[in-house]
Coordinates of C-alpha atoms and ligand atoms in Angstrom, one line a residue:
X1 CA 177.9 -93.2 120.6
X2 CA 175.5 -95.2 118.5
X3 CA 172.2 -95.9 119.1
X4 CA 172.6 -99.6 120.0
X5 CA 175.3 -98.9 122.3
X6 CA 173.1 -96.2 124.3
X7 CA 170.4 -98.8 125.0
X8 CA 173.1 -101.8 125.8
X9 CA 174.5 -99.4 128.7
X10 CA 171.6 -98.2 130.4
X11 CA 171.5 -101.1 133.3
X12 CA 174.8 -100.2 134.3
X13 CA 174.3 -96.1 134.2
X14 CA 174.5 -95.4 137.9
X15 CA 172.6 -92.2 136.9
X16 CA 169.7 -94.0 135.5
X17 CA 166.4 -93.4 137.1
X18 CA 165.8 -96.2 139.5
X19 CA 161.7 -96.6 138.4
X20 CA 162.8 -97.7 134.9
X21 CA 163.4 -100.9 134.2
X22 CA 165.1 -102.8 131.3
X23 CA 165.0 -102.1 128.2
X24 CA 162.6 -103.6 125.7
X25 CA 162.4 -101.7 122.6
X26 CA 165.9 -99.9 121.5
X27 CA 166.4 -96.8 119.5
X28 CA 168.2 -98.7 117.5
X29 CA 165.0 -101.3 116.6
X30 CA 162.5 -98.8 116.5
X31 CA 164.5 -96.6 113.9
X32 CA 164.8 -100.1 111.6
X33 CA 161.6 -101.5 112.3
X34 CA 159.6 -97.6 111.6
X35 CA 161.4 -97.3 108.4
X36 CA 160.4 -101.0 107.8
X37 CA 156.5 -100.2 108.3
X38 CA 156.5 -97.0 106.1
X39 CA 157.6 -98.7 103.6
X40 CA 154.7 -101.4 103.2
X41 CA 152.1 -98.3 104.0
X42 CA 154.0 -96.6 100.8
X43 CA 153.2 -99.6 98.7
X44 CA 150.2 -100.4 100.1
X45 CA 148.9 -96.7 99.7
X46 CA 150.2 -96.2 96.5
X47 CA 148.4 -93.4 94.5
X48 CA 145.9 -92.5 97.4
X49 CA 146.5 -89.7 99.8
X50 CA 146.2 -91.5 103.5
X51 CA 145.0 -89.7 106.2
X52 CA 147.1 -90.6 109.4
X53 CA 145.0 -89.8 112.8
X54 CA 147.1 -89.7 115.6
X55 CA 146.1 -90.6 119.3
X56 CA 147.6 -88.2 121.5
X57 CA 149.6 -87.7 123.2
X58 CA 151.3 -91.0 123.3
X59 CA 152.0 -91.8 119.6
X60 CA 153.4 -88.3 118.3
X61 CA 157.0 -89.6 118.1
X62 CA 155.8 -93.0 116.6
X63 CA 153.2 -90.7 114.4
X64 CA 156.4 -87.9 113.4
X65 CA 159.0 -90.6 112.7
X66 CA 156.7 -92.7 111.1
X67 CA 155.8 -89.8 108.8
X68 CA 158.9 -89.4 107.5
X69 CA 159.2 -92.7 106.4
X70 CA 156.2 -93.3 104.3
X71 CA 157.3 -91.7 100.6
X72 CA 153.5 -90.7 100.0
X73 CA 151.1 -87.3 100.3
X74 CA 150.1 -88.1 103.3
X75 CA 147.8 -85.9 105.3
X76 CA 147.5 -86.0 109.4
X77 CA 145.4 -84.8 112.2
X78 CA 144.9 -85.9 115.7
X79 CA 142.5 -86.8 118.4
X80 CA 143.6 -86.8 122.4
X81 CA 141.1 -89.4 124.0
X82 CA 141.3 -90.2 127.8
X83 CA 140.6 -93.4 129.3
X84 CA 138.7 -93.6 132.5
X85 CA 140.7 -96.3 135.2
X86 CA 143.7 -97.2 137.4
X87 CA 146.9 -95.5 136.8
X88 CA 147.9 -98.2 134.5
X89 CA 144.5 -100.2 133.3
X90 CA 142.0 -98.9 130.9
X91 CA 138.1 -99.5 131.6
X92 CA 137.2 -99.0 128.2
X93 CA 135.3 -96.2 128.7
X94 CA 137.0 -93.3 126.4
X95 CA 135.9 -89.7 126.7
X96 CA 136.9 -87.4 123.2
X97 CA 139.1 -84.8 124.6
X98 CA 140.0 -83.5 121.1
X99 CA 138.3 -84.1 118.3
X100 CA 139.5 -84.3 114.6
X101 CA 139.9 -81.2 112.3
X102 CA 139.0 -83.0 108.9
X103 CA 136.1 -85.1 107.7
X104 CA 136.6 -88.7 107.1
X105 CA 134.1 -88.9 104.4
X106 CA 135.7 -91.0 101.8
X107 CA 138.8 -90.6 103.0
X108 CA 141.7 -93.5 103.6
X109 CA 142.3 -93.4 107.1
X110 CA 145.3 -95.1 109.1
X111 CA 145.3 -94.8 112.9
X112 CA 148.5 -94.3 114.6
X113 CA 148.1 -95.8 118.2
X114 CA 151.4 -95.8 120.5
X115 CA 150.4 -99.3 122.3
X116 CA 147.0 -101.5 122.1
X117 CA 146.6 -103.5 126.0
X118 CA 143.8 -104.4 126.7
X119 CA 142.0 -103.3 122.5
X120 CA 139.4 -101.6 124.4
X121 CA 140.9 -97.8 123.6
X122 CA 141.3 -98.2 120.4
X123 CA 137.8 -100.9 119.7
X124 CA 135.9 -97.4 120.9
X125 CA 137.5 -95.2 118.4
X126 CA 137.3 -97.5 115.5
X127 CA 134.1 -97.3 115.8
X128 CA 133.5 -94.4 116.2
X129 CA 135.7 -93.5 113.9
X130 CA 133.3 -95.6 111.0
X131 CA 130.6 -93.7 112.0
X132 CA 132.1 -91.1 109.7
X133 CA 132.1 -92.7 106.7
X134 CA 136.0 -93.4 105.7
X135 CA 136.3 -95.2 102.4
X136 CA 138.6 -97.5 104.9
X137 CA 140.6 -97.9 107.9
X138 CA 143.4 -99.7 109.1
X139 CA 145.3 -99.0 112.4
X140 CA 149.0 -99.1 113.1
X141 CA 149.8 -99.8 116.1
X142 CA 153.9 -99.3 117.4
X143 CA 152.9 -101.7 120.3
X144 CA 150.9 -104.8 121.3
X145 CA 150.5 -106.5 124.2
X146 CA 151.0 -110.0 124.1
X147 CA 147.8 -112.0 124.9
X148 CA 146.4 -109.0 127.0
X149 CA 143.1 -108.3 125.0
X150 CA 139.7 -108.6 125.9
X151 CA 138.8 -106.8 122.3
X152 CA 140.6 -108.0 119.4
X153 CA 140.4 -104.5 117.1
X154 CA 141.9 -105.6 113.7
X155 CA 145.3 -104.5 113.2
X156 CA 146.8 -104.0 110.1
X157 CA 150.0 -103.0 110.7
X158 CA 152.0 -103.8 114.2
X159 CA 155.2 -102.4 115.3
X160 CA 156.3 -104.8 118.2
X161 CA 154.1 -107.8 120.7
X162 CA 155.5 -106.9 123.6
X163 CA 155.1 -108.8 127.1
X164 CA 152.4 -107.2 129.6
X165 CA 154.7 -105.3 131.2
X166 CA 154.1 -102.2 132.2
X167 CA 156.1 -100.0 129.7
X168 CA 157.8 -96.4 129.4
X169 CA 159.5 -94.2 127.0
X170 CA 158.9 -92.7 123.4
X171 CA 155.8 -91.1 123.5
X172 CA 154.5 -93.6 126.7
X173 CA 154.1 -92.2 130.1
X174 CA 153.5 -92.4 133.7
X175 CA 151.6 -89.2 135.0
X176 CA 153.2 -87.1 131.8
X177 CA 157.0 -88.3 132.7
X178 CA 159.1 -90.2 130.7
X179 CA 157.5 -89.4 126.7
X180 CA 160.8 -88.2 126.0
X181 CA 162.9 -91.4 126.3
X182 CA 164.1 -92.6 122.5
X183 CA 163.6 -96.3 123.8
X184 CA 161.3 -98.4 125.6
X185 CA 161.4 -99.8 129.4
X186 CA 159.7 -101.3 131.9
X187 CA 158.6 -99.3 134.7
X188 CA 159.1 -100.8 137.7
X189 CA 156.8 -97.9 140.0
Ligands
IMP1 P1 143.9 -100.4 126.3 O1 142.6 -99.6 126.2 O2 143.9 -101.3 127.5 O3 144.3 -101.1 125.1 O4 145.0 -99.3 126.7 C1 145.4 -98.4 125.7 C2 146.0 -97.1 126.3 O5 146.4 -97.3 127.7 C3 147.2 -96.7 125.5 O6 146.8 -95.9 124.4 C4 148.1 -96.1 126.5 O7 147.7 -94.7 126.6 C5 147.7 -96.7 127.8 N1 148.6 -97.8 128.1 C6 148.4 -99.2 128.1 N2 149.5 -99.9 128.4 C7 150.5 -99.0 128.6 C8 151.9 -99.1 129.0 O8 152.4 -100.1 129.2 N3 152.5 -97.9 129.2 C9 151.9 -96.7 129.0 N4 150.6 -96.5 128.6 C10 149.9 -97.7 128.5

Protein backbone atom coordinates (compact mmCIF):
# COMPACT_ATOMS: atom_id res chain seq x y z
CA UNK A 1 0.00 0.00 0.00
CA UNK A 2 1.58 3.39 -0.45
CA UNK A 3 2.40 5.68 1.93
CA UNK A 4 -0.35 8.19 1.09
CA UNK A 5 -2.95 5.69 1.03
CA UNK A 6 -1.94 4.41 4.75
CA UNK A 7 -2.54 7.90 6.18
CA UNK A 8 -5.90 8.62 3.99
CA UNK A 9 -7.39 5.31 5.67
CA UNK A 10 -6.62 5.68 9.22
CA UNK A 11 -10.14 7.47 10.23
CA UNK A 12 -11.92 4.65 8.94
CA UNK A 13 -9.54 1.77 10.60
CA UNK A 14 -11.88 0.33 13.11
CA UNK A 15 -8.68 -0.99 14.77
CA UNK A 16 -7.19 2.44 15.18
CA UNK A 17 -6.49 3.54 18.68
CA UNK A 18 -9.43 5.64 19.76
CA UNK A 19 -6.90 8.52 21.64
CA UNK A 20 -5.44 9.45 18.22
CA UNK A 21 -6.87 11.83 16.36
CA UNK A 22 -6.58 12.90 12.64
CA UNK A 23 -3.92 13.00 10.91
CA UNK A 24 -1.80 16.04 10.32
CA UNK A 25 1.56 15.27 9.03
CA UNK A 26 1.60 12.02 6.53
CA UNK A 27 4.36 9.64 5.86
CA UNK A 28 3.96 10.55 2.66
CA UNK A 29 4.84 14.60 3.35
CA UNK A 30 7.31 14.09 5.81
CA UNK A 31 9.35 11.70 3.45
CA UNK A 32 9.11 14.72 0.57
CA UNK A 33 9.37 17.61 2.71
CA UNK A 34 12.83 15.74 4.88
CA UNK A 35 14.46 15.11 1.57
CA UNK A 36 13.43 18.76 0.68
CA UNK A 37 15.30 20.26 3.86
CA UNK A 38 18.54 18.08 3.40
CA UNK A 39 18.93 19.27 0.47
CA UNK A 40 19.24 23.18 1.28
CA UNK A 41 21.46 22.10 4.58
CA UNK A 42 23.78 20.23 1.68
CA UNK A 43 24.01 23.48 -0.14
CA UNK A 44 24.06 25.52 2.56
CA UNK A 45 26.87 23.52 4.35
CA UNK A 46 28.80 22.99 1.49
CA UNK A 47 32.50 22.15 2.25
CA UNK A 48 32.08 22.29 6.21
CA UNK A 49 31.49 19.22 8.28
CA UNK A 50 28.09 20.13 10.39
CA UNK A 51 27.56 18.86 13.53
CA UNK A 52 23.86 17.70 13.97
CA UNK A 53 22.91 17.65 17.93
CA UNK A 54 19.92 15.82 18.38
CA UNK A 55 17.24 16.36 21.32
CA UNK A 56 16.24 13.20 22.50
CA UNK A 57 14.28 11.37 22.48
CA UNK A 58 11.70 12.99 20.37
CA UNK A 59 13.61 13.94 17.15
CA UNK A 60 15.76 10.57 16.47
CA UNK A 61 13.55 9.58 13.49
CA UNK A 62 13.39 13.32 12.22
CA UNK A 63 17.34 13.36 13.17
CA UNK A 64 17.97 9.52 11.30
CA UNK A 65 15.89 10.32 8.24
CA UNK A 66 17.06 13.58 7.97
CA UNK A 67 20.66 12.20 7.98
CA UNK A 68 20.35 10.36 5.14
CA UNK A 69 19.25 13.05 3.16
CA UNK A 70 21.87 15.69 3.54
CA UNK A 71 24.88 14.47 0.92
CA UNK A 72 27.59 15.94 3.34
CA UNK A 73 30.18 14.61 6.25
CA UNK A 74 28.13 15.19 8.65
CA UNK A 75 28.90 14.41 12.31
CA UNK A 76 26.05 13.83 15.15
CA UNK A 77 25.68 13.54 18.85
CA UNK A 78 22.82 14.05 21.23
CA UNK A 79 21.51 15.59 24.32
CA UNK A 80 18.20 14.24 26.23
CA UNK A 81 16.84 17.34 28.20
CA UNK A 82 13.61 17.21 30.29
CA UNK A 83 11.25 19.87 30.74
CA UNK A 84 9.77 20.42 34.13
CA UNK A 85 5.49 20.91 33.75
CA UNK A 86 2.04 19.50 32.92
CA UNK A 87 1.82 16.44 30.91
CA UNK A 88 1.58 18.47 27.80
CA UNK A 89 3.01 22.23 28.68
CA UNK A 90 6.64 23.14 29.14
CA UNK A 91 7.66 25.74 32.03
CA UNK A 92 10.72 26.46 30.57
CA UNK A 93 12.69 25.18 33.06
CA UNK A 94 15.02 22.37 31.28
CA UNK A 95 17.20 20.11 33.31
CA UNK A 96 20.38 18.32 31.08
CA UNK A 97 19.73 14.77 31.32
CA UNK A 98 22.47 13.93 28.85
CA UNK A 99 25.00 15.93 27.91
CA UNK A 100 26.95 16.08 24.60
CA UNK A 101 30.02 13.83 23.80
CA UNK A 102 31.96 16.41 21.50
CA UNK A 103 33.09 20.02 21.99
CA UNK A 104 31.45 22.65 20.13
CA UNK A 105 34.43 24.80 19.87
CA UNK A 106 34.49 26.10 16.44
CA UNK A 107 32.36 23.69 15.30
CA UNK A 108 29.11 24.30 12.82
CA UNK A 109 26.38 23.15 14.73
CA UNK A 110 22.61 22.42 13.50
CA UNK A 111 20.08 21.44 16.16
CA UNK A 112 17.57 18.90 15.40
CA UNK A 113 14.46 19.62 17.58
CA UNK A 114 11.22 17.28 16.83
CA UNK A 115 8.65 20.26 17.61
CA UNK A 116 9.22 24.03 19.11
CA UNK A 117 5.56 25.10 21.34
CA UNK A 118 5.90 27.21 23.38
CA UNK A 119 10.30 28.24 22.11
CA UNK A 120 11.10 27.99 25.68
CA UNK A 121 12.88 24.25 25.34
CA UNK A 122 14.76 24.99 22.80
CA UNK A 123 15.59 29.25 23.90
CA UNK A 124 17.43 27.39 27.01
CA UNK A 125 19.63 25.14 24.97
CA UNK A 126 20.59 27.63 22.47
CA UNK A 127 21.97 29.31 24.83
CA UNK A 128 23.43 27.20 26.46
CA UNK A 129 24.54 25.69 23.71
CA UNK A 130 26.69 29.29 22.73
CA UNK A 131 28.23 29.17 25.82
CA UNK A 132 30.45 26.64 24.08
CA UNK A 133 31.77 28.56 21.60
CA UNK A 134 30.36 27.03 18.05
CA UNK A 135 31.61 28.97 15.02
CA UNK A 136 27.55 29.00 14.45
CA UNK A 137 24.30 27.53 15.00
CA UNK A 138 21.14 27.15 13.33
CA UNK A 139 18.20 24.88 14.49
CA UNK A 140 15.95 22.76 12.51
CA UNK A 141 13.04 22.19 13.74
CA UNK A 142 10.47 19.23 12.06
CA UNK A 143 7.63 21.13 13.82
CA UNK A 144 6.32 24.61 14.86
CA UNK A 145 3.46 25.58 16.54
CA UNK A 146 1.53 28.04 15.00
CA UNK A 147 1.39 31.40 17.05
CA UNK A 148 2.10 29.38 20.39
CA UNK A 149 5.45 31.12 21.48
CA UNK A 150 6.27 33.04 24.25
CA UNK A 151 10.27 32.91 23.03
CA UNK A 152 10.89 33.38 19.51
CA UNK A 153 14.34 31.20 19.23
CA UNK A 154 15.60 31.82 15.55
CA UNK A 155 14.87 29.17 13.31
CA UNK A 156 16.62 28.46 10.33
CA UNK A 157 15.16 25.72 8.97
CA UNK A 158 11.39 24.49 9.70
CA UNK A 159 9.81 21.34 8.69
CA UNK A 160 5.95 22.08 9.22
CA UNK A 161 3.63 25.24 11.32
CA UNK A 162 1.33 23.10 12.65
CA UNK A 163 -1.89 24.23 14.62
CA UNK A 164 -1.61 24.02 18.61
CA UNK A 165 -2.89 20.88 18.78
CA UNK A 166 -1.72 18.49 20.81
CA UNK A 167 0.23 16.08 18.54
CA UNK A 168 1.56 12.34 18.34
CA UNK A 169 3.58 10.08 16.33
CA UNK A 170 7.22 9.98 14.73
CA UNK A 171 9.42 10.42 17.47
CA UNK A 172 6.48 12.50 19.61
CA UNK A 173 4.90 10.97 22.59
CA UNK A 174 2.52 10.76 25.40
CA UNK A 175 4.09 9.09 28.56
CA UNK A 176 6.71 7.04 26.01
CA UNK A 177 3.68 5.73 23.61
CA UNK A 178 3.18 6.41 20.27
CA UNK A 179 7.19 7.43 19.01
CA UNK A 180 6.81 4.77 16.66
CA UNK A 181 3.95 6.03 14.45
CA UNK A 182 5.46 7.06 10.74
CA UNK A 183 2.86 10.09 10.70
CA UNK A 184 1.58 12.68 12.76
CA UNK A 185 -1.94 12.96 14.84
CA UNK A 186 -3.68 14.72 17.18
CA UNK A 187 -4.18 13.16 20.40
CA UNK A 188 -7.33 13.47 21.60
CA UNK A 189 -6.42 12.04 25.63
P1 LIG B 1 8.26 24.08 24.36
O1 LIG B 1 9.36 24.29 25.36
O2 LIG B 1 6.92 24.56 24.88
O3 LIG B 1 8.58 24.66 23.00
O4 LIG B 1 8.06 22.52 24.20
C1 LIG B 1 8.97 21.75 23.54
C2 LIG B 1 8.95 20.32 23.96
O5 LIG B 1 7.67 19.92 24.52
C3 LIG B 1 9.16 19.46 22.73
O6 LIG B 1 10.53 19.20 22.50
C4 LIG B 1 8.36 18.22 23.06
O7 LIG B 1 9.15 17.32 23.80
C5 LIG B 1 7.24 18.72 23.94
N1 LIG B 1 6.02 18.99 23.15
C6 LIG B 1 5.47 20.20 22.87
N2 LIG B 1 4.35 20.07 22.13
C7 LIG B 1 4.20 18.73 21.94
C8 LIG B 1 3.22 17.93 21.23
O8 LIG B 1 2.25 18.42 20.61
N3 LIG B 1 3.40 16.59 21.26
C9 LIG B 1 4.44 15.99 21.92
N4 LIG B 1 5.37 16.69 22.58
C10 LIG B 1 5.25 18.04 22.59
Amino acid sequence: MAASDISAGLSGDPDRDPQLGHVVVSEAELRQRIAELGKQITDDYRDDVPLFVGVLKGAFLFMSDLARAVDLPVEFDFMAVSSYGSATKTSGIVRIVKDLDLELTGRRVVVIEDIVDSGLTLNYLLKNLATRDPASLDVCALLVKEGQQKVEPPLRYVGFRIPEDFVVGYGLDVAERYRNLPYICTYRG
